[in-house]
Amino acid sequence: QSAVRACRVSDIGQETSKACLAICPTTHKSRMHRLARYRSGRVELWITPCVVTMPPPRSTALIVPTNERLCGTQFAHFPKGGPTPAATKIGERDYERPRAERLLYQCESVDGIVTEFGGAAYESAIADLPIVSGDADYPVRCKTGGAVRVPIATGPLAAFADGLILAVPPFYASLSWRGQLLNAYSNAFALGPPTRRIATPLMGAGTRGAP
């Protein structure tokens, strides 16, 4: 379950002010409700079981924390806090880490749920994005701290009429974690549609390992 801060974008002078959203694990919550409002209502904090299937009301875009390749979750489960597995598939016995270490499943991450719901249309939209670095085996479509917008709103994702904003937060162990995380939020909200509401989870608190 997730605590979510929902953002409405509003113009202030010649600049665009964008609300941000945070998500944090919680327990004993089975329904969505708003916890608080900030900045004259431009920022709202929500509790929701799932920001993808139950976003804050009137959210028209969703920020999706993802990886540099924008490839979604390609493994049955993966280590929390990284590094990103290089193998084509991974299992607990295949990965050289302590068995007691926390492993996340696809359904436990926003990226995993969006990957599953998006289907072929989502994969096709990602494939159309340019490769900015890397190689054929590890094509990077968005660097850490960056964000790109995918105008897709089909199937279970149809509620997000203004599309998905894919952002790449850093791993918590990164020496530049704070600055790169701020860049990820800033770049993501810069792609948000004016006068609309953007929902986002607390980036980096899942597979990227932030406490």
mmCIF file of C-alpha atoms in Angstrom:
data_model
loop_
_atom_site.group_PDB
_atom_site.id
_atom_site.type_symbol
_atom_site.label_atom_id
_atom_site.label_comp_id
_atom_site.label_asym_id
_atom_site.label_seq_id
_atom_site.Cartn_x
_atom_site.Cartn_y
_atom_site.Cartn_z
ATOM 1 C CA GLN A 1 0.000 0.000 0.000
ATOM 2 C CA SER A 2 1.137 3.503 -0.582
ATOM 3 C CA ALA A 3 0.929 7.006 0.754
ATOM 4 C CA VAL A 4 0.681 9.391 -2.154
ATOM 5 C CA ARG A 5 1.018 13.127 -2.479
ATOM 6 C CA ALA A 6 -0.976 14.327 -5.508
ATOM 7 C CA CYS A 7 0.002 17.400 -7.429
ATOM 8 C CA ARG A 8 -1.940 19.926 -9.392
ATOM 9 C CA VAL A 9 -0.012 22.117 -11.793
ATOM 10 C CA SER A 10 -0.774 25.855 -11.714
ATOM 11 C CA ASP A 11 0.771 28.910 -13.298
ATOM 12 C CA ILE A 12 2.493 31.512 -11.158
ATOM 13 C CA GLY A 13 3.586 34.479 -13.233
ATOM 14 C CA GLN A 14 5.529 33.213 -16.242
ATOM 15 C CA GLU A 15 6.556 30.002 -14.522
ATOM 16 C CA THR A 16 4.671 26.784 -13.983
ATOM 17 C CA SER A 17 4.355 25.521 -10.425
ATOM 18 C CA LYS A 18 4.070 21.765 -10.182
ATOM 19 C CA ALA A 19 2.833 19.834 -7.206
ATOM 20 C CA CYS A 20 4.803 16.786 -6.174
ATOM 21 C CA LEU A 21 3.682 13.503 -4.756
ATOM 22 C CA ALA A 22 5.274 11.170 -2.283
ATOM 23 C CA ILE A 23 4.536 7.552 -1.584
ATOM 24 C CA CYS A 24 5.577 5.512 1.438
ATOM 25 C CA PRO A 25 4.758 2.013 2.615
ATOM 26 C CA THR A 26 1.959 1.748 5.124
ATOM 27 C CA THR A 27 -0.163 -0.965 6.680
ATOM 28 C CA HIS A 28 -3.748 -1.544 7.781
ATOM 29 C CA LYS A 29 -5.123 0.733 5.028
ATOM 30 C CA SER A 30 -7.602 -0.717 2.568
ATOM 31 C CA ARG A 31 -9.071 2.407 1.019
ATOM 32 C CA MET A 32 -7.889 5.687 -0.423
ATOM 33 C CA HIS A 33 -8.107 8.948 1.486
ATOM 34 C CA ARG A 34 -6.370 12.309 1.610
ATOM 35 C CA LEU A 35 -4.098 13.017 4.559
ATOM 36 C CA ALA A 36 -3.069 16.624 4.023
ATOM 37 C CA ARG A 37 -2.946 19.616 1.676
ATOM 38 C CA TYR A 38 -0.045 22.015 1.166
ATOM 39 C CA ARG A 39 0.666 25.226 -0.755
ATOM 40 C CA SER A 40 -2.957 26.336 -0.966
ATOM 41 C CA GLY A 41 -4.048 22.946 -2.239
ATOM 42 C CA ARG A 42 -1.456 22.643 -5.013
ATOM 43 C CA VAL A 43 0.072 19.662 -3.225
ATOM 44 C CA GLU A 44 -1.916 16.875 -1.614
ATOM 45 C CA LEU A 45 -0.800 13.848 0.396
ATOM 46 C CA TRP A 46 -2.879 10.695 -0.116
ATOM 47 C CA ILE A 47 -3.016 7.154 1.201
ATOM 48 C CA THR A 48 -3.952 4.619 -1.462
ATOM 49 C CA PRO A 49 -3.604 0.849 -1.825
ATOM 50 C CA CYS A 50 -2.119 1.340 -5.312
ATOM 51 C CA VAL A 51 -1.252 4.606 -7.078
ATOM 52 C CA VAL A 52 -1.704 2.892 -10.482
ATOM 53 C CA THR A 53 -5.134 1.331 -10.025
ATOM 54 C CA MET A 54 -6.443 3.789 -7.403
ATOM 55 C CA PRO A 55 -4.793 7.173 -8.071
ATOM 56 C CA PRO A 56 -5.935 10.346 -6.300
ATOM 57 C CA PRO A 57 -9.154 11.741 -7.844
ATOM 58 C CA ARG A 58 -8.853 13.619 -11.145
ATOM 59 C CA SER A 59 -5.219 12.602 -11.693
ATOM 60 C CA THR A 60 -4.494 12.913 -15.410
ATOM 61 C CA ALA A 61 -0.843 11.814 -15.487
ATOM 62 C CA LEU A 62 1.290 9.357 -13.517
ATOM 63 C CA ILE A 63 5.001 9.530 -12.744
ATOM 64 C CA VAL A 64 6.491 6.040 -13.030
ATOM 65 C CA PRO A 65 9.869 5.403 -11.345
ATOM 66 C CA THR A 66 11.824 3.124 -13.674
ATOM 67 C CA ASN A 67 15.319 2.149 -14.811
ATOM 68 C CA GLU A 68 17.681 3.702 -17.335
ATOM 69 C CA ARG A 69 16.688 1.275 -20.072
ATOM 70 C CA LEU A 70 12.959 1.970 -19.519
ATOM 71 C CA CYS A 71 12.522 -1.775 -19.917
ATOM 72 C CA GLY A 72 10.201 -2.244 -16.963
ATOM 73 C CA THR A 73 10.506 -5.315 -14.782
ATOM 74 C CA GLN A 74 11.946 -8.173 -16.804
ATOM 75 C CA PHE A 75 12.621 -10.516 -13.897
ATOM 76 C CA ALA A 76 10.332 -12.516 -11.661
ATOM 77 C CA HIS A 77 11.967 -10.812 -8.688
ATOM 78 C CA PHE A 78 15.006 -8.627 -8.149
ATOM 79 C CA PRO A 79 17.157 -7.285 -5.274
ATOM 80 C CA LYS A 80 16.058 -4.146 -3.476
ATOM 81 C CA GLY A 81 18.674 -1.421 -3.699
ATOM 82 C CA GLY A 82 20.382 -2.807 -6.789
ATOM 83 C CA PRO A 83 22.485 -3.239 -8.701
ATOM 84 C CA THR A 84 20.317 -3.963 -11.722
ATOM 85 C CA PRO A 85 20.800 -7.653 -12.615
ATOM 86 C CA ALA A 86 22.692 -8.221 -15.856
ATOM 87 C CA ALA A 87 21.413 -11.751 -16.475
ATOM 88 C CA THR A 88 18.546 -12.479 -18.846
ATOM 89 C CA LYS A 89 16.666 -14.064 -15.962
ATOM 90 C CA ILE A 90 17.171 -14.205 -12.230
ATOM 91 C CA GLY A 91 16.168 -16.381 -9.311
ATOM 92 C CA GLU A 92 17.111 -16.383 -5.658
ATOM 93 C CA ARG A 93 19.668 -19.170 -6.182
ATOM 94 C CA ASP A 94 21.063 -17.552 -9.336
ATOM 95 C CA TYR A 95 21.939 -14.264 -7.690
ATOM 96 C CA GLU A 96 25.119 -14.066 -5.632
ATOM 97 C CA ARG A 97 23.638 -12.329 -2.601
ATOM 98 C CA PRO A 98 22.518 -13.501 0.822
ATOM 99 C CA ARG A 99 19.198 -15.369 0.605
ATOM 100 C CA ALA A 100 17.869 -13.287 3.492
ATOM 101 C CA GLU A 101 18.248 -10.081 1.490
ATOM 102 C CA ARG A 102 14.982 -8.441 0.445
ATOM 103 C CA LEU A 103 13.797 -9.338 -3.048
ATOM 104 C CA LEU A 104 10.881 -7.538 -4.672
ATOM 105 C CA TYR A 105 8.348 -9.060 -7.021
ATOM 106 C CA GLN A 106 6.906 -7.368 -10.103
ATOM 107 C CA CYS A 107 3.586 -6.605 -8.424
ATOM 108 C CA GLU A 108 5.397 -4.805 -5.563
ATOM 109 C CA SER A 109 6.642 -1.940 -7.740
ATOM 110 C CA VAL A 110 4.842 0.775 -9.693
ATOM 111 C CA ASP A 111 7.065 0.057 -12.689
ATOM 112 C CA GLY A 112 6.102 -3.618 -12.596
ATOM 113 C CA ILE A 113 2.370 -2.931 -12.471
ATOM 114 C CA VAL A 114 2.570 -0.389 -15.303
ATOM 115 C CA THR A 115 4.639 -2.802 -17.394
ATOM 116 C CA GLU A 116 2.021 -5.516 -16.943
ATOM 117 C CA PHE A 117 -0.976 -3.260 -17.617
ATOM 118 C CA GLY A 118 0.639 -1.406 -20.522
ATOM 119 C CA GLY A 119 1.178 -4.518 -22.603
ATOM 120 C CA ALA A 120 2.313 -4.357 -26.214
ATOM 121 C CA ALA A 121 1.257 -0.725 -26.680
ATOM 122 C CA TYR A 122 3.481 0.351 -23.779
ATOM 123 C CA GLU A 123 6.437 -1.678 -25.066
ATOM 124 C CA SER A 124 6.004 -0.189 -28.535
ATOM 125 C CA ALA A 125 5.936 3.367 -27.159
ATOM 126 C CA ILE A 126 9.161 2.704 -25.234
ATOM 127 C CA ALA A 127 10.839 1.197 -28.298
ATOM 128 C CA ASP A 128 10.116 4.394 -30.236
ATOM 129 C CA LEU A 129 12.116 6.494 -27.767
ATOM 130 C CA PRO A 130 15.706 7.314 -28.821
ATOM 131 C CA ILE A 131 18.712 5.582 -27.265
ATOM 132 C CA VAL A 132 20.885 8.223 -25.577
ATOM 133 C CA SER A 133 23.834 6.025 -24.527
ATOM 134 C CA GLY A 134 24.903 2.449 -23.916
ATOM 135 C CA ASP A 135 24.992 -0.290 -26.530
ATOM 136 C CA ALA A 136 22.794 -2.944 -28.102
ATOM 137 C CA ASP A 137 22.980 -5.108 -24.978
ATOM 138 C CA TYR A 138 22.325 -2.241 -22.557
ATOM 139 C CA PRO A 139 20.521 0.573 -24.390
ATOM 140 C CA VAL A 140 19.983 3.613 -22.131
ATOM 141 C CA ARG A 141 16.913 5.644 -23.067
ATOM 142 C CA CYS A 142 16.874 7.916 -20.006
ATOM 143 C CA LYS A 143 19.799 8.709 -17.727
ATOM 144 C CA THR A 144 19.558 8.678 -13.944
ATOM 145 C CA GLY A 145 17.833 11.846 -12.783
ATOM 146 C CA GLY A 146 16.076 12.294 -16.101
ATOM 147 C CA ALA A 147 12.499 11.826 -17.265
ATOM 148 C CA VAL A 148 10.583 11.207 -20.500
ATOM 149 C CA ARG A 149 6.879 11.330 -21.297
ATOM 150 C CA VAL A 150 4.989 8.490 -22.973
ATOM 151 C CA PRO A 151 1.575 9.547 -24.366
ATOM 152 C CA ILE A 152 -0.187 6.271 -23.723
ATOM 153 C CA ALA A 153 -3.540 5.852 -21.996
ATOM 154 C CA THR A 154 -5.068 2.510 -22.833
ATOM 155 C CA GLY A 155 -6.624 -0.384 -20.956
ATOM 156 C CA PRO A 156 -6.145 -0.173 -17.162
ATOM 157 C CA LEU A 157 -4.018 2.963 -17.682
ATOM 158 C CA ALA A 158 -6.811 4.863 -19.460
ATOM 159 C CA ALA A 159 -7.428 7.020 -16.386
ATOM 160 C CA PHE A 160 -4.175 8.859 -17.115
ATOM 161 C CA ALA A 161 -5.374 10.760 -20.164
ATOM 162 C CA ASP A 162 -2.215 12.902 -20.288
ATOM 163 C CA GLY A 163 0.013 9.843 -20.361
ATOM 164 C CA LEU A 164 2.844 8.458 -18.262
ATOM 165 C CA ILE A 165 5.982 10.285 -17.172
ATOM 166 C CA LEU A 166 8.879 7.843 -16.769
ATOM 167 C CA ALA A 167 11.544 9.050 -14.315
ATOM 168 C CA VAL A 168 14.802 7.389 -13.252
ATOM 169 C CA PRO A 169 15.656 7.860 -9.566
ATOM 170 C CA PRO A 170 19.146 6.913 -8.323
ATOM 171 C CA PHE A 171 20.047 3.937 -6.168
ATOM 172 C CA TYR A 172 20.208 4.954 -2.515
ATOM 173 C CA ALA A 173 23.867 3.922 -2.314
ATOM 174 C CA SER A 174 24.818 6.542 -4.912
ATOM 175 C CA LEU A 175 27.061 9.331 -3.615
ATOM 176 C CA SER A 176 24.962 11.827 -5.588
ATOM 177 C CA TRP A 177 21.638 10.321 -4.453
ATOM 178 C CA ARG A 178 20.034 13.511 -3.145
ATOM 179 C CA GLY A 179 20.893 15.652 -6.160
ATOM 180 C CA GLN A 180 19.895 13.022 -8.707
ATOM 181 C CA LEU A 181 16.622 12.349 -6.908
ATOM 182 C CA LEU A 182 15.803 16.059 -6.944
ATOM 183 C CA ASN A 183 16.605 16.136 -10.663
ATOM 184 C CA ALA A 184 14.287 13.184 -11.278
ATOM 185 C CA TYR A 185 11.389 14.963 -9.565
ATOM 186 C CA SER A 186 12.128 18.311 -11.248
ATOM 187 C CA ASN A 187 12.461 16.821 -14.729
ATOM 188 C CA ALA A 188 9.338 14.709 -14.279
ATOM 189 C CA PHE A 189 7.131 17.597 -13.173
ATOM 190 C CA ALA A 190 8.533 19.776 -15.946
ATOM 191 C CA LEU A 191 6.861 17.353 -18.372
ATOM 192 C CA GLY A 192 3.517 17.554 -16.604
ATOM 193 C CA PRO A 193 0.559 19.193 -18.348
ATOM 194 C CA PRO A 194 -0.331 22.667 -17.013
ATOM 195 C CA THR A 195 -3.486 23.064 -14.900
ATOM 196 C CA ARG A 196 -3.739 19.295 -14.509
ATOM 197 C CA ARG A 197 -3.138 16.861 -11.648
ATOM 198 C CA ILE A 198 -0.102 14.588 -11.559
ATOM 199 C CA ALA A 199 0.139 11.543 -9.306
ATOM 200 C CA THR A 200 3.505 10.176 -8.244
ATOM 201 C CA PRO A 201 4.787 7.597 -5.788
ATOM 202 C CA LEU A 202 7.725 8.320 -3.487
ATOM 203 C CA MET A 203 10.494 7.729 -6.001
ATOM 204 C CA GLY A 204 13.427 5.597 -4.942
ATOM 205 C CA ALA A 205 11.684 3.996 -1.960
ATOM 206 C CA GLY A 206 11.128 0.674 -3.724
ATOM 207 C CA THR A 207 13.665 -1.174 -5.826
ATOM 208 C CA ARG A 208 16.168 1.695 -5.582
ATOM 209 C CA GLY A 209 16.491 1.051 -1.873
ATOM 210 C CA ALA A 210 15.830 4.404 -0.140
ATOM 211 C CA PRO A 211 14.618 3.881 3.451
#
